[in-house]
Amino acid sequence: MDDGFLMEVCVDSVESAVNAERGGAGRIELCAGLVEGGTTPSMGLLQVVKQCVRVPVFVMIRPRGGDFLYSDREVEVMKADIRLAKLHGADGLVFGALTEDGRIDTELCTALLAVCRPLPVTFHRAFDMVHDPLVALETLISLGFERVLTSGCDSSALEGLSLIKRLAEQCVTLGLFPPGGGITERNLQRILEGSTASEFHCSARSARDSGMKFRNPNVAMGASFSAPEYSIKVADVAKVRTLNAIAKNIL
């Protein structure tokens, strides 16, 4: 935060983590399954990333894609993943949980926060799926979350900018409201100026062609909507540096 802001980059590989740090990221959110919005990474990935970067690594705790209404068995998985992430060097945790009617699941969040402590915890973009964001904010403050990642309950942080600003104005006790979702070099200035944020969250990725020379066009390793097998998205050092430079000129 020496420059008055902090850029958090969400990554799903060692290469992306290294690139994010090289580009100037101040923190990494480590995930798997970015095509689903991020799920819990493997502990092997966490171990190697921690060996390769010096910036803090916050670990996503999300046992699957989809909604944020979890079964008892999924909760046990989340608790186990939190304990393992702490064991393998996580600097913070990221999770969110809702009730079926779109409210913060206070009972579950309280239980998970207890397992996370003393590490700091971010409530992720499950916040963007709540029924009443202003009420949800008060609940998260009372529970003790350090920050809330949000796109302002809209398709992108730019679209949700007015709500992000309103949330920040309503809350002076919660540390931060880093905007996240659809942040690019083209809209970062408007988002930071409009939200008065001192942190922001992005992936800053570019597609890189696979090194595979033999390719079977008849087989796909996932569902029809999944990413192409022979194109890999990684954090782009140049993009991270550009976003960093934009933020430095604003804040």
mmCIF file of C-alpha atoms in Angstrom, residues 44-224:
data_model
loop_
_atom_site.group_PDB
_atom_site.id
_atom_site.type_symbol
_atom_site.label_atom_id
_atom_site.label_comp_id
_atom_site.label_asym_id
_atom_site.label_seq_id
_atom_site.Cartn_x
_atom_site.Cartn_y
_atom_site.Cartn_z
ATOM 1 C CA GLY A 44 -0.071 -28.557 -4.120
ATOM 2 C CA LEU A 45 -0.701 -25.387 -6.102
ATOM 3 C CA LEU A 46 -0.714 -23.345 -2.890
ATOM 4 C CA GLN A 47 2.563 -24.888 -1.725
ATOM 5 C CA VAL A 48 4.393 -24.158 -4.968
ATOM 6 C CA VAL A 49 2.959 -20.659 -5.334
ATOM 7 C CA LYS A 50 4.115 -19.833 -1.809
ATOM 8 C CA GLN A 51 7.605 -20.970 -2.775
ATOM 9 C CA CYS A 52 7.620 -18.732 -5.861
ATOM 10 C CA VAL A 53 6.145 -15.414 -4.702
ATOM 11 C CA ARG A 54 6.613 -13.084 -1.752
ATOM 12 C CA VAL A 55 3.336 -11.165 -1.837
ATOM 13 C CA PRO A 56 0.463 -12.371 0.385
ATOM 14 C CA VAL A 57 -1.609 -15.238 -1.002
ATOM 15 C CA PHE A 58 -5.299 -15.383 -0.111
ATOM 16 C CA VAL A 59 -6.925 -18.750 -0.837
ATOM 17 C CA MET A 60 -10.418 -19.182 -2.243
ATOM 18 C CA ILE A 61 -12.588 -21.587 -0.245
ATOM 19 C CA ARG A 62 -15.409 -22.654 -2.543
ATOM 20 C CA PRO A 63 -16.023 -26.387 -2.978
ATOM 21 C CA ARG A 64 -17.849 -26.085 -6.315
ATOM 22 C CA GLY A 65 -19.171 -23.637 -8.876
ATOM 23 C CA GLY A 66 -22.772 -22.508 -8.938
ATOM 24 C CA ASP A 67 -24.690 -20.973 -6.061
ATOM 25 C CA PHE A 68 -23.528 -20.274 -2.514
ATOM 26 C CA LEU A 69 -26.031 -22.446 -0.652
ATOM 27 C CA TYR A 70 -24.018 -25.291 0.847
ATOM 28 C CA SER A 71 -24.928 -28.717 2.199
ATOM 29 C CA ASP A 72 -23.604 -30.080 5.491
ATOM 30 C CA ARG A 73 -21.051 -32.239 3.670
ATOM 31 C CA GLU A 74 -19.886 -29.296 1.578
ATOM 32 C CA VAL A 75 -19.416 -27.335 4.786
ATOM 33 C CA GLU A 76 -17.175 -30.076 6.140
ATOM 34 C CA VAL A 77 -15.123 -29.882 2.939
ATOM 35 C CA MET A 78 -14.803 -26.109 3.369
ATOM 36 C CA LYS A 79 -13.633 -26.438 6.963
ATOM 37 C CA ALA A 80 -11.089 -29.086 5.984
ATOM 38 C CA ASP A 81 -9.808 -26.925 3.116
ATOM 39 C CA ILE A 82 -9.430 -23.927 5.434
ATOM 40 C CA ARG A 83 -7.351 -25.966 7.889
ATOM 41 C CA LEU A 84 -5.155 -27.307 5.078
ATOM 42 C CA ALA A 85 -4.722 -23.868 3.515
ATOM 43 C CA LYS A 86 -3.560 -22.473 6.860
ATOM 44 C CA LEU A 87 -1.198 -25.414 7.275
ATOM 45 C CA HIS A 88 0.348 -24.782 3.850
ATOM 46 C CA GLY A 89 0.968 -21.081 4.318
ATOM 47 C CA ALA A 90 -2.150 -19.177 3.252
ATOM 48 C CA ASP A 91 -1.967 -15.529 4.288
ATOM 49 C CA GLY A 92 -5.733 -15.081 4.195
ATOM 50 C CA LEU A 93 -8.947 -16.827 3.159
ATOM 51 C CA VAL A 94 -11.794 -15.914 0.818
ATOM 52 C CA PHE A 95 -15.301 -17.355 1.067
ATOM 53 C CA GLY A 96 -19.001 -16.532 1.061
ATOM 54 C CA ALA A 97 -22.218 -18.334 1.990
ATOM 55 C CA LEU A 98 -25.882 -17.429 1.560
ATOM 56 C CA THR A 99 -29.237 -18.720 2.721
ATOM 57 C CA GLU A 100 -31.853 -19.912 0.260
ATOM 58 C CA ASP A 101 -33.618 -16.530 0.421
ATOM 59 C CA GLY A 102 -30.520 -14.585 -0.575
ATOM 60 C CA ARG A 103 -29.293 -13.426 2.808
ATOM 61 C CA ILE A 104 -25.910 -13.877 4.471
ATOM 62 C CA ASP A 105 -25.737 -17.280 6.164
ATOM 63 C CA THR A 106 -24.636 -15.901 9.520
ATOM 64 C CA GLU A 107 -24.480 -19.267 11.267
ATOM 65 C CA LEU A 108 -22.235 -20.833 8.639
ATOM 66 C CA CYS A 109 -20.080 -17.731 8.189
ATOM 67 C CA THR A 110 -19.523 -17.527 11.949
ATOM 68 C CA ALA A 111 -18.426 -21.166 12.035
ATOM 69 C CA LEU A 112 -16.074 -20.763 9.065
ATOM 70 C CA LEU A 113 -14.605 -17.520 10.415
ATOM 71 C CA ALA A 114 -13.743 -19.335 13.628
ATOM 72 C CA VAL A 115 -11.745 -21.909 11.654
ATOM 73 C CA CYS A 116 -10.023 -19.167 9.622
ATOM 74 C CA ARG A 117 -8.769 -17.107 12.542
ATOM 75 C CA PRO A 118 -6.359 -15.495 13.109
ATOM 76 C CA LEU A 119 -6.030 -15.014 9.329
ATOM 77 C CA PRO A 120 -7.899 -12.149 7.629
ATOM 78 C CA VAL A 121 -10.961 -13.094 5.602
ATOM 79 C CA THR A 122 -12.593 -11.603 2.509
ATOM 80 C CA PHE A 123 -16.269 -12.179 1.719
ATOM 81 C CA HIS A 124 -16.237 -12.828 -2.015
ATOM 82 C CA ARG A 125 -18.701 -12.008 -4.780
ATOM 83 C CA ALA A 126 -21.427 -14.123 -3.241
ATOM 84 C CA PHE A 127 -22.213 -10.629 -1.967
ATOM 85 C CA ASP A 128 -23.384 -9.736 -5.474
ATOM 86 C CA MET A 129 -26.132 -12.368 -5.197
ATOM 87 C CA VAL A 130 -27.747 -11.084 -1.977
ATOM 88 C CA HIS A 131 -31.345 -9.903 -1.761
ATOM 89 C CA ASP A 132 -30.527 -6.623 0.018
ATOM 90 C CA PRO A 133 -26.877 -5.492 -0.213
ATOM 91 C CA LEU A 134 -27.180 -2.733 2.395
ATOM 92 C CA VAL A 135 -28.558 -5.149 4.990
ATOM 93 C CA ALA A 136 -25.990 -7.761 3.968
ATOM 94 C CA LEU A 137 -23.221 -5.219 4.500
ATOM 95 C CA GLU A 138 -24.288 -4.568 8.074
ATOM 96 C CA THR A 139 -24.343 -8.304 8.702
ATOM 97 C CA LEU A 140 -20.810 -8.761 7.359
ATOM 98 C CA ILE A 141 -19.534 -5.889 9.495
ATOM 99 C CA SER A 142 -21.017 -7.473 12.606
ATOM 100 C CA LEU A 143 -19.509 -10.868 11.724
ATOM 101 C CA GLY A 144 -15.996 -9.446 11.411
ATOM 102 C CA PHE A 145 -15.026 -9.764 7.739
ATOM 103 C CA GLU A 146 -12.057 -7.573 6.801
ATOM 104 C CA ARG A 147 -13.194 -6.788 3.258
ATOM 105 C CA VAL A 148 -15.960 -7.443 0.747
ATOM 106 C CA LEU A 149 -15.244 -8.095 -2.920
ATOM 107 C CA THR A 150 -18.066 -6.814 -5.100
ATOM 108 C CA SER A 151 -19.082 -5.747 -8.579
ATOM 109 C CA GLY A 152 -21.881 -3.690 -7.059
ATOM 110 C CA CYS A 153 -24.423 -6.479 -7.618
ATOM 111 C CA ASP A 154 -24.186 -5.948 -11.350
ATOM 112 C CA SER A 155 -22.523 -7.601 -14.338
ATOM 113 C CA SER A 156 -19.279 -5.648 -13.812
ATOM 114 C CA ALA A 157 -17.760 -3.204 -11.353
ATOM 115 C CA LEU A 158 -18.309 -0.426 -13.867
ATOM 116 C CA GLU A 159 -22.020 -1.197 -14.136
ATOM 117 C CA GLY A 160 -22.318 -1.475 -10.349
ATOM 118 C CA LEU A 161 -20.243 1.583 -9.574
ATOM 119 C CA SER A 162 -23.007 3.632 -7.953
ATOM 120 C CA LEU A 163 -23.791 0.867 -5.447
ATOM 121 C CA ILE A 164 -20.103 0.301 -4.664
ATOM 122 C CA LYS A 165 -19.778 3.988 -3.819
ATOM 123 C CA ARG A 166 -22.944 3.904 -1.708
ATOM 124 C CA LEU A 167 -21.694 0.875 0.220
ATOM 125 C CA ALA A 168 -18.349 2.544 0.890
ATOM 126 C CA GLU A 169 -20.088 5.690 2.131
ATOM 127 C CA GLN A 170 -22.362 3.677 4.399
ATOM 128 C CA CYS A 171 -19.530 1.788 6.002
ATOM 129 C CA VAL A 172 -16.546 3.318 7.725
ATOM 130 C CA THR A 173 -15.832 0.429 10.092
ATOM 131 C CA LEU A 174 -15.204 -2.274 7.484
ATOM 132 C CA GLY A 175 -11.756 -1.931 6.023
ATOM 133 C CA LEU A 176 -12.253 -2.101 2.284
ATOM 134 C CA PHE A 177 -14.594 -2.602 -0.639
ATOM 135 C CA PRO A 178 -12.284 -3.641 -3.472
ATOM 136 C CA PRO A 179 -14.244 -3.493 -6.731
ATOM 137 C CA GLY A 180 -13.882 -6.588 -8.886
ATOM 138 C CA GLY A 181 -15.491 -7.973 -12.006
ATOM 139 C CA GLY A 182 -14.720 -6.971 -15.566
ATOM 140 C CA ILE A 183 -11.907 -4.558 -14.675
ATOM 141 C CA THR A 184 -9.676 -3.700 -17.638
ATOM 142 C CA GLU A 185 -7.247 -1.016 -18.732
ATOM 143 C CA ARG A 186 -10.146 0.782 -20.429
ATOM 144 C CA ASN A 187 -12.372 1.176 -17.373
ATOM 145 C CA LEU A 188 -10.079 1.098 -14.321
ATOM 146 C CA GLN A 189 -9.726 4.872 -14.079
ATOM 147 C CA ARG A 190 -13.499 5.414 -14.072
ATOM 148 C CA ILE A 191 -13.988 2.663 -11.485
ATOM 149 C CA LEU A 192 -11.333 3.927 -9.095
ATOM 150 C CA GLU A 193 -12.370 7.555 -9.390
ATOM 151 C CA GLY A 194 -16.039 6.689 -9.001
ATOM 152 C CA SER A 195 -15.653 4.297 -6.083
ATOM 153 C CA THR A 196 -12.891 6.034 -4.076
ATOM 154 C CA ALA A 197 -11.426 2.533 -3.674
ATOM 155 C CA SER A 198 -7.888 1.991 -2.415
ATOM 156 C CA GLU A 199 -7.847 -1.617 -3.616
ATOM 157 C CA PHE A 200 -9.073 -3.322 -6.758
ATOM 158 C CA HIS A 201 -9.361 -6.921 -7.936
ATOM 159 C CA CYS A 202 -8.718 -8.236 -11.447
ATOM 160 C CA SER A 203 -7.397 -11.202 -13.407
ATOM 161 C CA ALA A 204 -5.460 -9.272 -16.104
ATOM 162 C CA ARG A 205 -5.233 -12.384 -18.273
ATOM 163 C CA SER A 206 -4.356 -12.971 -21.888
ATOM 164 C CA ALA A 207 -4.775 -16.125 -23.956
ATOM 165 C CA ARG A 208 -1.626 -18.043 -24.825
ATOM 166 C CA ASP A 209 -1.585 -20.806 -27.402
ATOM 167 C CA SER A 210 -0.778 -24.292 -26.159
ATOM 168 C CA GLY A 211 2.565 -25.856 -26.964
ATOM 169 C CA MET A 212 0.869 -29.045 -28.177
ATOM 170 C CA LYS A 213 1.695 -29.904 -31.795
ATOM 171 C CA PHE A 214 -0.568 -32.948 -32.108
ATOM 172 C CA ARG A 215 -4.200 -31.960 -31.521
ATOM 173 C CA ASN A 216 -7.286 -34.142 -31.697
ATOM 174 C CA PRO A 217 -10.161 -31.881 -32.824
ATOM 175 C CA ASN A 218 -12.807 -34.512 -32.048
ATOM 176 C CA VAL A 219 -12.361 -34.674 -28.275
ATOM 177 C CA ALA A 220 -12.958 -32.079 -25.555
ATOM 178 C CA MET A 221 -12.050 -32.585 -21.898
ATOM 179 C CA GLY A 222 -15.028 -30.668 -20.526
ATOM 180 C CA ALA A 223 -18.552 -29.551 -21.316
ATOM 181 C CA SER A 224 -19.325 -27.729 -24.540
#
